[in-house]
PDB file of C-alpha atoms in Angstrom:
ATOM      1  CA  MET A   1       0.000   0.000   0.000  1.00  0.00           C
ATOM      2  CA  ASN A   2       1.551   3.300  -1.078  1.00  0.00           C
ATOM      3  CA  THR A   3       1.207   5.895   1.647  1.00  0.00           C
ATOM      4  CA  SER A   4       3.546   8.523   0.232  1.00  0.00           C
ATOM      5  CA  ALA A   5       0.711  10.877  -0.715  1.00  0.00           C
ATOM      6  CA  GLN A   6      -0.519  11.301   2.845  1.00  0.00           C
ATOM      7  CA  ALA A   7      -0.202  14.871   4.085  1.00  0.00           C
ATOM      8  CA  ARG A   8       1.894  15.628   7.120  1.00  0.00           C
ATOM      9  CA  ARG A   9      -0.103  16.344  10.252  1.00  0.00           C
ATOM     10  CA  CYS A  10       2.707  18.609  11.485  1.00  0.00           C
ATOM     11  CA  THR A  11       3.838  21.054   8.844  1.00  0.00           C
ATOM     12  CA  HIS A  12       6.599  22.828  10.782  1.00  0.00           C
ATOM     13  CA  PRO A  13       9.390  21.370  12.944  1.00  0.00           C
ATOM     14  CA  SER A  14       8.544  23.773  15.766  1.00  0.00           C
ATOM     15  CA  ALA A  15       5.338  21.769  16.351  1.00  0.00           C
ATOM     16  CA  PHE A  16       7.445  19.009  17.914  1.00  0.00           C
ATOM     17  CA  GLY A  17       9.287  21.253  20.349  1.00  0.00           C
ATOM     18  CA  ARG A  18      12.445  19.810  21.866  1.00  0.00           C
ATOM     19  CA  VAL A  19      12.851  16.085  21.100  1.00  0.00           C
ATOM     20  CA  ALA A  20      14.938  13.519  22.994  1.00  0.00           C
ATOM     21  CA  VAL A  21      16.119  10.689  20.724  1.00  0.00           C
ATOM     22  CA  LEU A  22      16.553   7.815  23.166  1.00  0.00           C
ATOM     23  CA  MET A  23      19.145   5.283  22.046  1.00  0.00           C
ATOM     24  CA  GLY A  24      21.773   2.859  23.268  1.00  0.00           C
ATOM     25  CA  GLY A  25      20.703   1.519  26.631  1.00  0.00           C
ATOM     26  CA  GLN A  26      22.208  -1.593  28.204  1.00  0.00           C
ATOM     27  CA  SER A  27      20.440  -4.406  26.345  1.00  0.00           C
ATOM     28  CA  ALA A  28      22.068  -7.004  24.107  1.00  0.00           C
ATOM     29  CA  GLU A  29      20.927  -4.845  21.179  1.00  0.00           C
ATOM     30  CA  ARG A  30      22.776  -1.705  22.301  1.00  0.00           C
ATOM     31  CA  ASP A  31      24.977  -1.442  19.199  1.00  0.00           C
ATOM     32  CA  VAL A  32      22.020  -1.700  16.829  1.00  0.00           C
ATOM     33  CA  SER A  33      20.120   0.889  18.867  1.00  0.00           C
ATOM     34  CA  LEU A  34      23.015   3.347  18.675  1.00  0.00           C
ATOM     35  CA  LYS A  35      23.031   3.026  14.886  1.00  0.00           C
ATOM     36  CA  SER A  36      19.249   3.444  14.684  1.00  0.00           C
ATOM     37  CA  GLY A  37      19.306   6.435  17.002  1.00  0.00           C
ATOM     38  CA  ALA A  38      22.139   8.155  15.159  1.00  0.00           C
ATOM     39  CA  ALA A  39      20.313   7.831  11.821  1.00  0.00           C
ATOM     40  CA  ILE A  40      17.062   9.141  13.331  1.00  0.00           C
ATOM     41  CA  HIS A  41      18.807  12.026  15.109  1.00  0.00           C
ATOM     42  CA  ARG A  42      20.557  13.090  11.905  1.00  0.00           C
ATOM     43  CA  ALA A  43      17.303  12.946   9.899  1.00  0.00           C
ATOM     44  CA  LEU A  44      15.498  15.105  12.470  1.00  0.00           C
ATOM     45  CA  LEU A  45      18.265  17.707  12.580  1.00  0.00           C
ATOM     46  CA  ASP A  46      18.331  17.854   8.781  1.00  0.00           C
ATOM     47  CA  GLN A  47      14.629  18.756   8.860  1.00  0.00           C
ATOM     48  CA  GLY A  48      15.043  21.504  11.434  1.00  0.00           C
ATOM     49  CA  VAL A  49      13.749  19.571  14.460  1.00  0.00           C
ATOM     50  CA  ALA A  50      15.348  20.532  17.792  1.00  0.00           C
ATOM     51  CA  ALA A  51      16.554  17.019  18.611  1.00  0.00           C
ATOM     52  CA  GLU A  52      19.099  15.798  21.152  1.00  0.00           C
ATOM     53  CA  ALA A  53      20.666  12.333  21.140  1.00  0.00           C
ATOM     54  CA  VAL A  54      20.366  10.713  24.596  1.00  0.00           C
ATOM     55  CA  ASP A  55      22.364   7.564  25.338  1.00  0.00           C
ATOM     56  CA  VAL A  56      20.131   5.939  27.931  1.00  0.00           C
ATOM     57  CA  ASP A  57      21.716   4.957  31.242  1.00  0.00           C
ATOM     58  CA  GLY A  58      20.592   4.620  34.844  1.00  0.00           C
ATOM     59  CA  ASP A  59      20.343   8.395  35.146  1.00  0.00           C
ATOM     60  CA  VAL A  60      18.068   8.880  32.146  1.00  0.00           C
ATOM     61  CA  VAL A  61      15.004   9.909  34.188  1.00  0.00           C
ATOM     62  CA  ARG A  62      16.904  12.751  35.816  1.00  0.00           C
ATOM     63  CA  HIS A  63      18.235  13.832  32.434  1.00  0.00           C
ATOM     64  CA  LEU A  64      14.744  13.815  30.929  1.00  0.00           C
ATOM     65  CA  MET A  65      13.316  15.756  33.875  1.00  0.00           C
ATOM     66  CA  GLY A  66      15.920  18.497  33.531  1.00  0.00           C
ATOM     67  CA  GLY A  67      16.271  18.576  29.757  1.00  0.00           C
ATOM     68  CA  GLY A  68      13.173  20.572  28.862  1.00  0.00           C
ATOM     69  CA  PHE A  69      12.013  17.938  26.398  1.00  0.00           C
ATOM     70  CA  ASP A  70       8.563  18.127  24.825  1.00  0.00           C
ATOM     71  CA  ARG A  71       8.564  14.560  23.476  1.00  0.00           C
ATOM     72  CA  ALA A  72      10.754  11.519  22.913  1.00  0.00           C
ATOM     73  CA  PHE A  73      11.597   9.486  19.851  1.00  0.00           C
ATOM     74  CA  ILE A  74      12.344   6.006  21.212  1.00  0.00           C
ATOM     75  CA  ALA A  75      15.097   4.248  19.251  1.00  0.00           C
ATOM     76  CA  LEU A  76      15.875   1.688  21.949  1.00  0.00           C
ATOM     77  CA  HIS A  77      15.855  -2.031  21.146  1.00  0.00           C
ATOM     78  CA  GLY A  78      15.544  -4.877  23.610  1.00  0.00           C
ATOM     79  CA  ARG A  79      15.121  -4.754  27.347  1.00  0.00           C
ATOM     80  CA  GLY A  80      14.642  -1.445  29.064  1.00  0.00           C
ATOM     81  CA  GLY A  81      13.522   0.266  25.887  1.00  0.00           C
ATOM     82  CA  GLU A  82      11.242  -2.044  23.949  1.00  0.00           C
ATOM     83  CA  ASP A  83       9.572  -3.794  26.883  1.00  0.00           C
ATOM     84  CA  GLY A  84       7.462  -0.980  28.355  1.00  0.00           C
ATOM     85  CA  VAL A  85       9.984   0.200  30.962  1.00  0.00           C
ATOM     86  CA  ILE A  86      11.017   3.482  29.309  1.00  0.00           C
ATOM     87  CA  GLN A  87       7.450   3.994  28.094  1.00  0.00           C
ATOM     88  CA  GLY A  88       6.188   3.836  31.688  1.00  0.00           C
ATOM     89  CA  ALA A  89       8.849   6.298  32.837  1.00  0.00           C
ATOM     90  CA  LEU A  90       7.932   8.735  30.067  1.00  0.00           C
ATOM     91  CA  GLN A  91       4.259   8.512  30.963  1.00  0.00           C
ATOM     92  CA  LEU A  92       5.030   9.282  34.602  1.00  0.00           C
ATOM     93  CA  LEU A  93       7.042  12.293  33.457  1.00  0.00           C
ATOM     94  CA  GLY A  94       4.247  13.417  31.143  1.00  0.00           C
ATOM     95  CA  ILE A  95       6.491  13.259  28.060  1.00  0.00           C
ATOM     96  CA  PRO A  96       4.749  12.008  24.894  1.00  0.00           C
ATOM     97  CA  TYR A  97       6.672   9.397  22.903  1.00  0.00           C
ATOM     98  CA  THR A  98       6.650   7.551  19.606  1.00  0.00           C
ATOM     99  CA  GLY A  99       5.070   4.192  18.965  1.00  0.00           C
ATOM    100  CA  SER A 100       3.248   1.734  21.174  1.00  0.00           C
ATOM    101  CA  GLY A 101       2.457   2.115  24.860  1.00  0.00           C
ATOM    102  CA  VAL A 102       3.463   0.148  27.932  1.00  0.00           C
ATOM    103  CA  LEU A 103       1.102  -2.787  27.372  1.00  0.00           C
ATOM    104  CA  ALA A 104       1.977  -3.449  23.733  1.00  0.00           C
ATOM    105  CA  CYS A 105       5.707  -3.140  24.362  1.00  0.00           C
ATOM    106  CA  ALA A 106       5.621  -5.463  27.366  1.00  0.00           C
ATOM    107  CA  LEU A 107       3.548  -8.066  25.532  1.00  0.00           C
ATOM    108  CA  SER A 108       5.467  -8.011  22.255  1.00  0.00           C
ATOM    109  CA  MET A 109       8.804  -8.343  24.055  1.00  0.00           C
ATOM    110  CA  ASP A 110       7.527 -11.497  25.759  1.00  0.00           C
ATOM    111  CA  LYS A 111       7.351 -14.274  23.166  1.00  0.00           C
ATOM    112  CA  VAL A 112       5.301 -16.593  25.381  1.00  0.00           C
ATOM    113  CA  ARG A 113       2.601 -14.006  26.145  1.00  0.00           C
ATOM    114  CA  THR A 114       2.547 -12.916  22.506  1.00  0.00           C
ATOM    115  CA  LYS A 115       1.834 -16.486  21.463  1.00  0.00           C
ATOM    116  CA  GLN A 116      -0.799 -16.916  24.151  1.00  0.00           C
ATOM    117  CA  ILE A 117      -2.686 -13.854  22.896  1.00  0.00           C
ATOM    118  CA  TRP A 118      -2.377 -14.782  19.238  1.00  0.00           C
ATOM    119  CA  ARG A 119      -3.628 -18.285  19.956  1.00  0.00           C
ATOM    120  CA  ALA A 120      -6.543 -16.895  21.954  1.00  0.00           C
ATOM    121  CA  GLN A 121      -7.413 -14.750  18.910  1.00  0.00           C
ATOM    122  CA  ASP A 122      -7.169 -17.788  16.563  1.00  0.00           C
ATOM    123  CA  LEU A 123      -4.123 -16.278  14.869  1.00  0.00           C
ATOM    124  CA  PRO A 124      -1.600 -18.803  13.518  1.00  0.00           C
ATOM    125  CA  THR A 125       1.745 -19.030  15.318  1.00  0.00           C
ATOM    126  CA  PRO A 126       4.168 -21.981  15.539  1.00  0.00           C
ATOM    127  CA  ALA A 127       3.724 -24.462  18.385  1.00  0.00           C
ATOM    128  CA  TYR A 128       6.058 -23.940  21.331  1.00  0.00           C
ATOM    129  CA  LEU A 129       7.025 -25.090  24.811  1.00  0.00           C
ATOM    130  CA  SER A 130       8.640 -23.221  27.686  1.00  0.00           C
ATOM    131  CA  ILE A 131      11.719 -25.114  28.843  1.00  0.00           C
ATOM    132  CA  ALA A 132      13.398 -24.795  32.230  1.00  0.00           C
ATOM    133  CA  SER A 133      16.430 -27.024  31.659  1.00  0.00           C
ATOM    134  CA  ALA A 134      18.358 -28.847  28.976  1.00  0.00           C
ATOM    135  CA  ALA A 135      16.550 -32.009  30.091  1.00  0.00           C
ATOM    136  CA  ASP A 136      13.240 -30.449  28.979  1.00  0.00           C
ATOM    137  CA  MET A 137      14.592 -30.370  25.443  1.00  0.00           C
ATOM    138  CA  GLU A 138      13.832 -34.087  25.116  1.00  0.00           C
ATOM    139  CA  ARG A 139      10.158 -33.441  25.782  1.00  0.00           C
ATOM    140  CA  ALA A 140      10.179 -30.455  23.422  1.00  0.00           C
ATOM    141  CA  ALA A 141      11.771 -32.511  20.649  1.00  0.00           C
ATOM    142  CA  ASP A 142       9.161 -35.241  21.096  1.00  0.00           C
ATOM    143  CA  GLN A 143       6.293 -32.757  20.858  1.00  0.00           C
ATOM    144  CA  LEU A 144       7.644 -30.272  18.321  1.00  0.00           C
ATOM    145  CA  GLY A 145       9.921 -32.464  16.236  1.00  0.00           C
ATOM    146  CA  LEU A 146      13.367 -31.673  14.915  1.00  0.00           C
ATOM    147  CA  PRO A 147      14.767 -29.332  13.878  1.00  0.00           C
ATOM    148  CA  MET A 148      13.375 -26.888  16.407  1.00  0.00           C
ATOM    149  CA  VAL A 149      14.229 -23.323  17.368  1.00  0.00           C
ATOM    150  CA  ILE A 150      15.557 -22.469  20.841  1.00  0.00           C
ATOM    151  CA  LYS A 151      15.487 -18.824  21.925  1.00  0.00           C
ATOM    152  CA  PRO A 152      15.224 -16.492  24.911  1.00  0.00           C
ATOM    153  CA  SER A 153      11.682 -15.353  25.562  1.00  0.00           C
ATOM    154  CA  HIS A 154      12.579 -11.687  26.079  1.00  0.00           C
ATOM    155  CA  GLU A 155      15.129 -10.797  23.406  1.00  0.00           C
ATOM    156  CA  GLY A 156      14.979  -9.549  19.834  1.00  0.00           C
ATOM    157  CA  SER A 157      17.231  -9.526  16.751  1.00  0.00           C
ATOM    158  CA  SER A 158      17.637 -13.330  17.072  1.00  0.00           C
ATOM    159  CA  VAL A 159      19.966 -12.789  20.044  1.00  0.00           C
ATOM    160  CA  GLY A 160      20.666 -16.115  21.790  1.00  0.00           C
ATOM    161  CA  MET A 161      18.723 -18.075  19.186  1.00  0.00           C
ATOM    162  CA  SER A 162      19.741 -21.520  17.856  1.00  0.00           C
ATOM    163  CA  LEU A 163      18.401 -24.034  15.362  1.00  0.00           C
ATOM    164  CA  VAL A 164      18.719 -27.510  16.841  1.00  0.00           C
ATOM    165  CA  ASP A 165      18.907 -30.683  14.738  1.00  0.00           C
ATOM    166  CA  GLY A 166      19.870 -33.333  17.273  1.00  0.00           C
ATOM    167  CA  LYS A 167      20.218 -34.232  20.931  1.00  0.00           C
ATOM    168  CA  ASP A 168      23.937 -33.483  20.913  1.00  0.00           C
ATOM    169  CA  GLN A 169      23.055 -29.778  20.482  1.00  0.00           C
ATOM    170  CA  PHE A 170      20.500 -29.546  23.314  1.00  0.00           C
ATOM    171  CA  HIS A 171      22.818 -28.414  26.113  1.00  0.00           C
ATOM    172  CA  VAL A 172      24.726 -25.823  24.072  1.00  0.00           C
ATOM    173  CA  ALA A 173      21.526 -24.308  22.623  1.00  0.00           C
ATOM    174  CA  PHE A 174      19.847 -24.096  26.018  1.00  0.00           C
ATOM    175  CA  GLU A 175      22.862 -22.484  27.672  1.00  0.00           C
ATOM    176  CA  GLN A 176      23.223 -20.019  24.792  1.00  0.00           C
ATOM    177  CA  ALA A 177      19.636 -18.844  25.298  1.00  0.00           C
ATOM    178  CA  ARG A 178      20.026 -18.778  29.082  1.00  0.00           C
ATOM    179  CA  LYS A 179      22.880 -16.266  28.756  1.00  0.00           C
ATOM    180  CA  PHE A 180      20.262 -13.704  27.852  1.00  0.00           C
ATOM    181  CA  ASP A 181      17.099 -14.769  29.699  1.00  0.00           C
ATOM    182  CA  SER A 182      15.917 -16.985  32.523  1.00  0.00           C
ATOM    183  CA  GLU A 183      12.897 -17.961  30.386  1.00  0.00           C
ATOM    184  CA  VAL A 184      13.679 -20.061  27.309  1.00  0.00           C
ATOM    185  CA  ILE A 185      11.272 -21.395  24.718  1.00  0.00           C
ATOM    186  CA  ALA A 186      11.426 -24.130  22.097  1.00  0.00           C
ATOM    187  CA  GLU A 187       9.466 -23.429  18.918  1.00  0.00           C
ATOM    188  CA  ALA A 188       8.499 -25.659  16.013  1.00  0.00           C
ATOM    189  CA  PHE A 189      10.640 -24.944  12.958  1.00  0.00           C
ATOM    190  CA  ILE A 190       8.647 -23.793   9.940  1.00  0.00           C
ATOM    191  CA  ARG A 191       9.995 -24.785   6.536  1.00  0.00           C
ATOM    192  CA  GLY A 192       9.249 -22.065   4.033  1.00  0.00           C
ATOM    193  CA  ARG A 193       9.935 -18.432   3.276  1.00  0.00           C
ATOM    194  CA  GLU A 194      10.278 -15.600   5.761  1.00  0.00           C
ATOM    195  CA  TYR A 195       8.558 -12.235   5.360  1.00  0.00           C
ATOM    196  CA  THR A 196       8.129  -9.029   7.289  1.00  0.00           C
ATOM    197  CA  ALA A 197       5.423  -6.377   7.212  1.00  0.00           C
ATOM    198  CA  ALA A 198       5.952  -2.850   8.509  1.00  0.00           C
ATOM    199  CA  ILE A 199       3.050  -0.851   9.939  1.00  0.00           C
ATOM    200  CA  LEU A 200       3.084   2.942   9.808  1.00  0.00           C
ATOM    201  CA  ASP A 201       0.220   4.901  11.341  1.00  0.00           C
ATOM    202  CA  GLY A 202      -2.386   2.291  10.391  1.00  0.00           C
ATOM    203  CA  ASP A 203      -1.005   1.431   6.956  1.00  0.00           C
ATOM    204  CA  VAL A 204       0.798  -1.804   6.115  1.00  0.00           C
ATOM    205  CA  LEU A 205       3.778  -1.001   3.906  1.00  0.00           C
ATOM    206  CA  PRO A 206       4.898  -3.261   1.034  1.00  0.00           C
ATOM    207  CA  MET A 207       5.982  -6.623   2.418  1.00  0.00           C
ATOM    208  CA  ILE A 208       9.563  -7.874   2.183  1.00  0.00           C
ATOM    209  CA  ARG A 209      10.740 -11.427   1.507  1.00  0.00           C
ATOM    210  CA  LEU A 210      14.018 -12.346   3.177  1.00  0.00           C
ATOM    211  CA  GLU A 211      16.537 -14.845   1.856  1.00  0.00           C
ATOM    212  CA  THR A 212      19.798 -15.799   3.528  1.00  0.00           C
ATOM    213  CA  PRO A 213      22.381 -18.532   2.955  1.00  0.00           C
ATOM    214  CA  HIS A 214      22.458 -18.905   6.753  1.00  0.00           C
ATOM    215  CA  ARG A 215      20.324 -21.712   8.159  1.00  0.00           C
ATOM    216  CA  PHE A 216      17.928 -19.086   9.494  1.00  0.00           C
ATOM    217  CA  TYR A 217      17.677 -15.296   9.646  1.00  0.00           C
ATOM    218  CA  ASP A 218      20.037 -14.890  12.605  1.00  0.00           C
ATOM    219  CA  TYR A 219      21.770 -11.816  14.075  1.00  0.00           C
ATOM    220  CA  ALA A 220      24.654 -12.010  11.606  1.00  0.00           C
ATOM    221  CA  ALA A 221      22.277 -12.277   8.650  1.00  0.00           C
ATOM    222  CA  LYS A 222      20.331  -9.272   9.913  1.00  0.00           C
ATOM    223  CA  TYR A 223      23.146  -6.854  10.697  1.00  0.00           C
ATOM    224  CA  GLU A 224      26.483  -8.119   9.408  1.00  0.00           C
ATOM    225  CA  ALA A 225      26.163 -10.270   6.300  1.00  0.00           C
ATOM    226  CA  SER A 226      26.334  -8.925   2.767  1.00  0.00           C
ATOM    227  CA  THR A 227      24.773 -12.125   1.397  1.00  0.00           C
ATOM    228  CA  THR A 228      21.265 -11.609   2.795  1.00  0.00           C
ATOM    229  CA  ARG A 229      18.815 -10.756   0.015  1.00  0.00           C
ATOM    230  CA  TYR A 230      15.673  -8.659   0.340  1.00  0.00           C
ATOM    231  CA  PHE A 231      12.809  -8.699  -2.138  1.00  0.00           C
ATOM    232  CA  CYS A 232      10.348  -5.817  -2.138  1.00  0.00           C
ATOM    233  CA  PRO A 233       7.926  -6.258  -3.847  1.00  0.00           C
ATOM    234  CA  SER A 234       7.848  -9.618  -2.139  1.00  0.00           C
ATOM    235  CA  GLY A 235       6.615 -11.590  -5.144  1.00  0.00           C
ATOM    236  CA  LEU A 236       3.472 -12.696  -3.317  1.00  0.00           C
ATOM    237  CA  GLY A 237       1.032 -11.064  -5.696  1.00  0.00           C
ATOM    238  CA  ASP A 238      -1.637  -8.512  -4.852  1.00  0.00           C
ATOM    239  CA  ALA A 239      -4.346 -10.981  -3.807  1.00  0.00           C
ATOM    240  CA  VAL A 240      -2.167 -12.957  -1.393  1.00  0.00           C
ATOM    241  CA  GLU A 241      -0.514  -9.854   0.027  1.00  0.00           C
ATOM    242  CA  GLY A 242      -3.951  -8.282   0.507  1.00  0.00           C
ATOM    243  CA  GLU A 243      -5.042 -11.254   2.630  1.00  0.00           C
ATOM    244  CA  LEU A 244      -1.842 -11.040   4.648  1.00  0.00           C
ATOM    245  CA  VAL A 245      -2.381  -7.324   5.278  1.00  0.00           C
ATOM    246  CA  HIS A 246      -5.558  -8.244   7.157  1.00  0.00           C
ATOM    247  CA  LEU A 247      -3.677 -10.853   9.205  1.00  0.00           C
ATOM    248  CA  VAL A 248      -0.860  -8.414  10.019  1.00  0.00           C
ATOM    249  CA  ARG A 249      -3.308  -5.745  11.179  1.00  0.00           C
ATOM    250  CA  ARG A 250      -5.097  -8.238  13.415  1.00  0.00           C
ATOM    251  CA  ALA A 251      -1.822  -9.456  14.908  1.00  0.00           C
ATOM    252  CA  PHE A 252      -0.647  -5.889  15.597  1.00  0.00           C
ATOM    253  CA  ALA A 253      -3.960  -4.762  17.074  1.00  0.00           C
ATOM    254  CA  SER A 254      -4.308  -7.867  19.274  1.00  0.00           C
ATOM    255  CA  LEU A 255      -1.179  -6.780  21.174  1.00  0.00           C
ATOM    256  CA  ASP A 256      -2.407  -3.150  21.354  1.00  0.00           C
ATOM    257  CA  GLY A 257       0.220  -2.004  18.863  1.00  0.00           C
ATOM    258  CA  ARG A 258       0.101   1.660  17.926  1.00  0.00           C
ATOM    259  CA  GLY A 259       1.882   4.151  15.718  1.00  0.00           C
ATOM    260  CA  TRP A 260       4.449   1.968  14.010  1.00  0.00           C
ATOM    261  CA  GLY A 261       6.003  -1.460  14.266  1.00  0.00           C
ATOM    262  CA  ARG A 262       6.704  -4.635  12.359  1.00  0.00           C
ATOM    263  CA  ILE A 263       5.217  -8.122  12.184  1.00  0.00           C
ATOM    264  CA  ASP A 264       7.477 -11.011  11.133  1.00  0.00           C
ATOM    265  CA  PHE A 265       5.946 -14.167   9.701  1.00  0.00           C
ATOM    266  CA  MET A 266       6.638 -17.284   7.646  1.00  0.00           C
ATOM    267  CA  LEU A 267       4.752 -18.891   4.791  1.00  0.00           C
ATOM    268  CA  ASP A 268       5.222 -22.647   4.920  1.00  0.00           C
ATOM    269  CA  GLU A 269       5.552 -24.868   1.866  1.00  0.00           C
ATOM    270  CA  ALA A 270       1.746 -25.103   1.619  1.00  0.00           C
ATOM    271  CA  GLY A 271       1.326 -21.322   1.737  1.00  0.00           C
ATOM    272  CA  GLN A 272       0.014 -21.256   5.330  1.00  0.00           C
ATOM    273  CA  PRO A 273       1.120 -18.129   7.250  1.00  0.00           C
ATOM    274  CA  TRP A 274       2.726 -18.452  10.687  1.00  0.00           C
ATOM    275  CA  LEU A 275       3.204 -15.360  12.852  1.00  0.00           C
ATOM    276  CA  LEU A 276       6.615 -15.193  14.527  1.00  0.00           C
ATOM    277  CA  GLU A 277       6.730 -11.959  16.506  1.00  0.00           C
ATOM    278  CA  MET A 278       5.880  -8.290  16.715  1.00  0.00           C
ATOM    279  CA  ASN A 279       8.627  -5.673  16.877  1.00  0.00           C
ATOM    280  CA  ALA A 280       7.385  -2.594  18.724  1.00  0.00           C
ATOM    281  CA  ILE A 281      10.518  -0.559  17.905  1.00  0.00           C
ATOM    282  CA  PRO A 282      12.086  -1.938  14.733  1.00  0.00           C
ATOM    283  CA  GLY A 283      15.609  -1.105  13.644  1.00  0.00           C
ATOM    284  CA  MET A 284      16.318   2.017  11.601  1.00  0.00           C
ATOM    285  CA  THR A 285      19.842   1.193  10.424  1.00  0.00           C
ATOM    286  CA  ASP A 286      21.120   0.839   6.859  1.00  0.00           C
ATOM    287  CA  HIS A 287      20.298  -2.895   7.109  1.00  0.00           C
ATOM    288  CA  SER A 288      16.820  -2.326   8.561  1.00  0.00           C
ATOM    289  CA  LEU A 289      13.546  -3.434   7.051  1.00  0.00           C
ATOM    290  CA  VAL A 290      11.113  -0.618   7.861  1.00  0.00           C
ATOM    291  CA  PRO A 291      13.113   1.995   5.910  1.00  0.00           C
ATOM    292  CA  MET A 292      13.342  -0.501   3.030  1.00  0.00           C
ATOM    293  CA  ALA A 293       9.571  -1.030   2.970  1.00  0.00           C
ATOM    294  CA  ALA A 294       8.964   2.715   3.271  1.00  0.00           C
ATOM    295  CA  LYS A 295      11.235   3.383   0.309  1.00  0.00           C
ATOM    296  CA  ALA A 296       9.222   0.900  -1.767  1.00  0.00           C
ATOM    297  CA  ALA A 297       6.109   2.878  -0.827  1.00  0.00           C
ATOM    298  CA  GLY A 298       7.716   6.120  -1.988  1.00  0.00           C
ATOM    299  CA  ILE A 299       8.575   7.349   1.515  1.00  0.00           C
ATOM    300  CA  ALA A 300      12.123   8.656   1.922  1.00  0.00           C
ATOM    301  CA  PHE A 301      13.972   8.022   5.199  1.00  0.00           C
ATOM    302  CA  GLU A 302      13.587  11.615   6.437  1.00  0.00           C
ATOM    303  CA  GLU A 303       9.853  11.519   5.723  1.00  0.00           C
ATOM    304  CA  LEU A 304       9.572   8.175   7.515  1.00  0.00           C
ATOM    305  CA  VAL A 305      11.264   9.572  10.618  1.00  0.00           C
ATOM    306  CA  TRP A 306       8.979  12.634  10.542  1.00  0.00           C
ATOM    307  CA  ARG A 307       5.894  10.427  10.214  1.00  0.00           C
ATOM    308  CA  ILE A 308       6.995   8.248  13.135  1.00  0.00           C
ATOM    309  CA  LEU A 309       7.611  11.342  15.261  1.00  0.00           C
ATOM    310  CA  GLU A 310       4.070  12.454  14.458  1.00  0.00           C
ATOM    311  CA  THR A 311       2.802   9.370  16.299  1.00  0.00           C
ATOM    312  CA  SER A 312       3.930  11.060  19.516  1.00  0.00           C
ATOM    313  CA  ILE A 313       1.377  13.807  18.970  1.00  0.00           C
ATOM    314  CA  SER A 314      -1.807  12.006  18.038  1.00  0.00           C
ATOM    315  CA  ASP A 315      -3.153   8.915  19.737  1.00  0.00           C
ATOM    316  CA  PRO A 316      -6.387   8.126  17.874  1.00  0.00           C
ATOM    317  CA  GLU A 317      -7.457   5.544  20.430  1.00  0.00           C
ATOM    318  CA  GLY A 318      -6.739   7.818  23.362  1.00  0.00           C
ATOM    319  CA  GLY A 319      -5.875   6.562  26.776  1.00  0.00           C
ATOM    320  CA  ARG A 320      -2.121   6.848  27.099  1.00  0.00           C
ATOM    321  CA  ARG A 321      -1.223  10.454  26.309  1.00  0.00           C
TER     322      ARG A 321
END
């Protein structure tokens, strides 16, 4: 869906006031967040917005209280920034912010709760089991089959994630996930193609098909590899993509997503869609998918950043600002 013709709600940078671009933090995705934040900060400055880059640390609340900020553009990924924590702090301070609120961020960062909600809404998502020890992997393999995916429940960017083929890999995969989270899940592996759909202010942008020579779309494939291929248009065809737009909107709304975000999903070999996760604050680096989808819709990076910042001003559903 091409959204490039939509008029800006804010026509002058002064309407935003002083903007804190929150980036960095202490999560496993700190480096990606710094890159996202730097790109966003530069795009805002280039458009005349009074923006300040803020590397989030334990003193961030004091800095926000004394900085005279009118709103915040959240470019944090992972824990502390994408899980509702910074959103709750901003609400207590009365500072409007971009994107989803506390509830949506907390839910989407928790893979188990996300799956529970999607299943309750009859939305398709791969079968899974929570596992508390390497010994539980036997039970998971019996129920889910092999290969299966092992990952931390509260991380993004495929951090701590492994694809397991046999019992000899159980212990290593479990311990790798446990480095990042006390809650680990095993998920059925879906054979097929991987896609992503970006949402911007109610519109679903053109979908992207991802292809990588890696066994799955891991951290290296996302941020480091030059061999990952992206197809936008996705090659799905208008009719199929139109059906998936409806699914993506339902998945986003079921978690109370607002403003902008991204839904990742697979299409198996029979064409059945399987929802993987929602990203409440997707990456905005030169490898990132939302800017790629926006470009395909005729939306330049600076315009995309402006449009996302506008989500800090209007909340059509009310209730959090």
